[in-house]
Short mmCIF file of C-alpha atoms in Angstrom, two decimals:
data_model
loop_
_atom_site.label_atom_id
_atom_site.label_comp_id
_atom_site.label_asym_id
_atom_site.label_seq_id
_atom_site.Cartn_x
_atom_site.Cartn_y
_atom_site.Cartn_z
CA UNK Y 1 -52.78 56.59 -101.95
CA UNK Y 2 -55.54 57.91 -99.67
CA UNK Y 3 -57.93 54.94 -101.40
CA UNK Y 4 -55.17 52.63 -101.44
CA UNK Y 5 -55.49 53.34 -97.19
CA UNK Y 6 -59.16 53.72 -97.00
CA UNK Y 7 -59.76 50.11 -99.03
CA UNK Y 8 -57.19 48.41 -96.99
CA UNK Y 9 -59.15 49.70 -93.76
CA UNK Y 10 -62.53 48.72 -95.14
CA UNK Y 11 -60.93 45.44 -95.74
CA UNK Y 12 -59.70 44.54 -92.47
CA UNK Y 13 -62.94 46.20 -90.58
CA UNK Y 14 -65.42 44.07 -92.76
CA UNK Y 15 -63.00 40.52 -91.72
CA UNK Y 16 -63.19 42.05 -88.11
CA UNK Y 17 -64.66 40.55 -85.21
CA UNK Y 18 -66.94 43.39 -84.56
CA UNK Y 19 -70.70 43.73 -85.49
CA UNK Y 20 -72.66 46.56 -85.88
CA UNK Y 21 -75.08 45.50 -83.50
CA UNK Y 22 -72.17 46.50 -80.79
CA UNK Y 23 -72.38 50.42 -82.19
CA UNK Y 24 -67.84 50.32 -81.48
CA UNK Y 25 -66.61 53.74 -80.89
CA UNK Y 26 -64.10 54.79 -82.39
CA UNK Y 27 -61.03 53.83 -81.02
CA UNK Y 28 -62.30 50.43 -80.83
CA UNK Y 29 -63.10 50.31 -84.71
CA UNK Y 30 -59.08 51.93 -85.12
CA UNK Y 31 -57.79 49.01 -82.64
CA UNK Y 32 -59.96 46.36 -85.03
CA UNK Y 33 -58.88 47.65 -88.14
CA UNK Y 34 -55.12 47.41 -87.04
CA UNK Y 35 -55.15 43.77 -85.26
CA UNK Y 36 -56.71 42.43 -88.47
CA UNK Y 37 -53.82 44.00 -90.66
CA UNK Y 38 -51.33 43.17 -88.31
CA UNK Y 39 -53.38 39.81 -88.21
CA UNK Y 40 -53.94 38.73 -91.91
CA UNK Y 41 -52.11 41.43 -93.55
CA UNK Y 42 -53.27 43.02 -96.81
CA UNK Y 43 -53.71 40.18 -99.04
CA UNK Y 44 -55.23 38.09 -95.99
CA UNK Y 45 -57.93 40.94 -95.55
CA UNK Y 46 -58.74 41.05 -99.16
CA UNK Y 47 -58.88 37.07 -99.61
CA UNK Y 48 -61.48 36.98 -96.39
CA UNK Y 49 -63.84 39.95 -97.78
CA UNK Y 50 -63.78 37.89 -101.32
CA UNK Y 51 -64.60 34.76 -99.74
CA UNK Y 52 -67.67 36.42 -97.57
CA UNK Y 53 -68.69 37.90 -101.22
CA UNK Y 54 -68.78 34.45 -102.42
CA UNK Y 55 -70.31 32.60 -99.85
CA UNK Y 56 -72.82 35.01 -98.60
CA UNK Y 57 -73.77 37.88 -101.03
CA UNK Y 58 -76.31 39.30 -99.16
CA UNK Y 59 -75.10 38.99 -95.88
CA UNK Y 60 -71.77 40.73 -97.19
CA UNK Y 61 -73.24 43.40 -99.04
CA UNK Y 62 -74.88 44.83 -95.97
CA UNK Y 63 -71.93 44.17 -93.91
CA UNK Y 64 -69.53 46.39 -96.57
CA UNK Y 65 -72.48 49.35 -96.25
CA UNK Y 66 -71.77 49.29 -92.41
CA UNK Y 67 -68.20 49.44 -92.77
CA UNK Y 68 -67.80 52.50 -94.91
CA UNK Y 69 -70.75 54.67 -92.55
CA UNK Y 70 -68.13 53.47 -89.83
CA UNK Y 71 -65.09 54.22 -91.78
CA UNK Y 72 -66.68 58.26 -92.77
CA UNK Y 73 -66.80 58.80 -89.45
CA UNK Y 74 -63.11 56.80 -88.73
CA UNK Y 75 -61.34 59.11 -91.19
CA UNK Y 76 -63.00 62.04 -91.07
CA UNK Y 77 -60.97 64.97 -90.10
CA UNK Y 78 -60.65 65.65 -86.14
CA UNK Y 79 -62.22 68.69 -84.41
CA UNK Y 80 -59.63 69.99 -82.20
CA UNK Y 81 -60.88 70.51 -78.51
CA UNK Y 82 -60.98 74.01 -77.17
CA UNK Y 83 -60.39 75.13 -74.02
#
């Protein structure tokens, strides 16, 4: 399941908007990875990562590494804040 989550968010970042040029925080990497879900849905997502693959190997590739260093940081655990 947790892959099933993780390659559904990778999905929907990579057809996102953003660039890594922009260096997103968080949040706005969780608010991209939602509106392109919401957006395109699974299949959508998948279809628009498989067409970038096609089209532009190269370009893609890189892209995809930037999305999962974004996405270790996205789902990594949360360090609660003491006070």
């Amino acid at each position: 399941m947790i892959s099933t989550v993780r390659d559904l968010a990778a999905e929907a970042l990579f057809v996102s908007y953003l660039q890594p040029s922009e260096c997103p925080t968080r949040a706005i990497v969780e608010q991209a990875i939602t509106t392109m879900i919401l957006r395109y849905g699974s299949d959508g997502c998948a279809a628009g990562v498989a067409t970038e693959f096609g089209d532009h190997p190269d370009v893609a590739v890189r892209r995809m590494a930037w999305v999962h260093a974004e996405l270790a940081e996205v789902l990594a655990p949360r360090m609660p804040v003491l006070h």
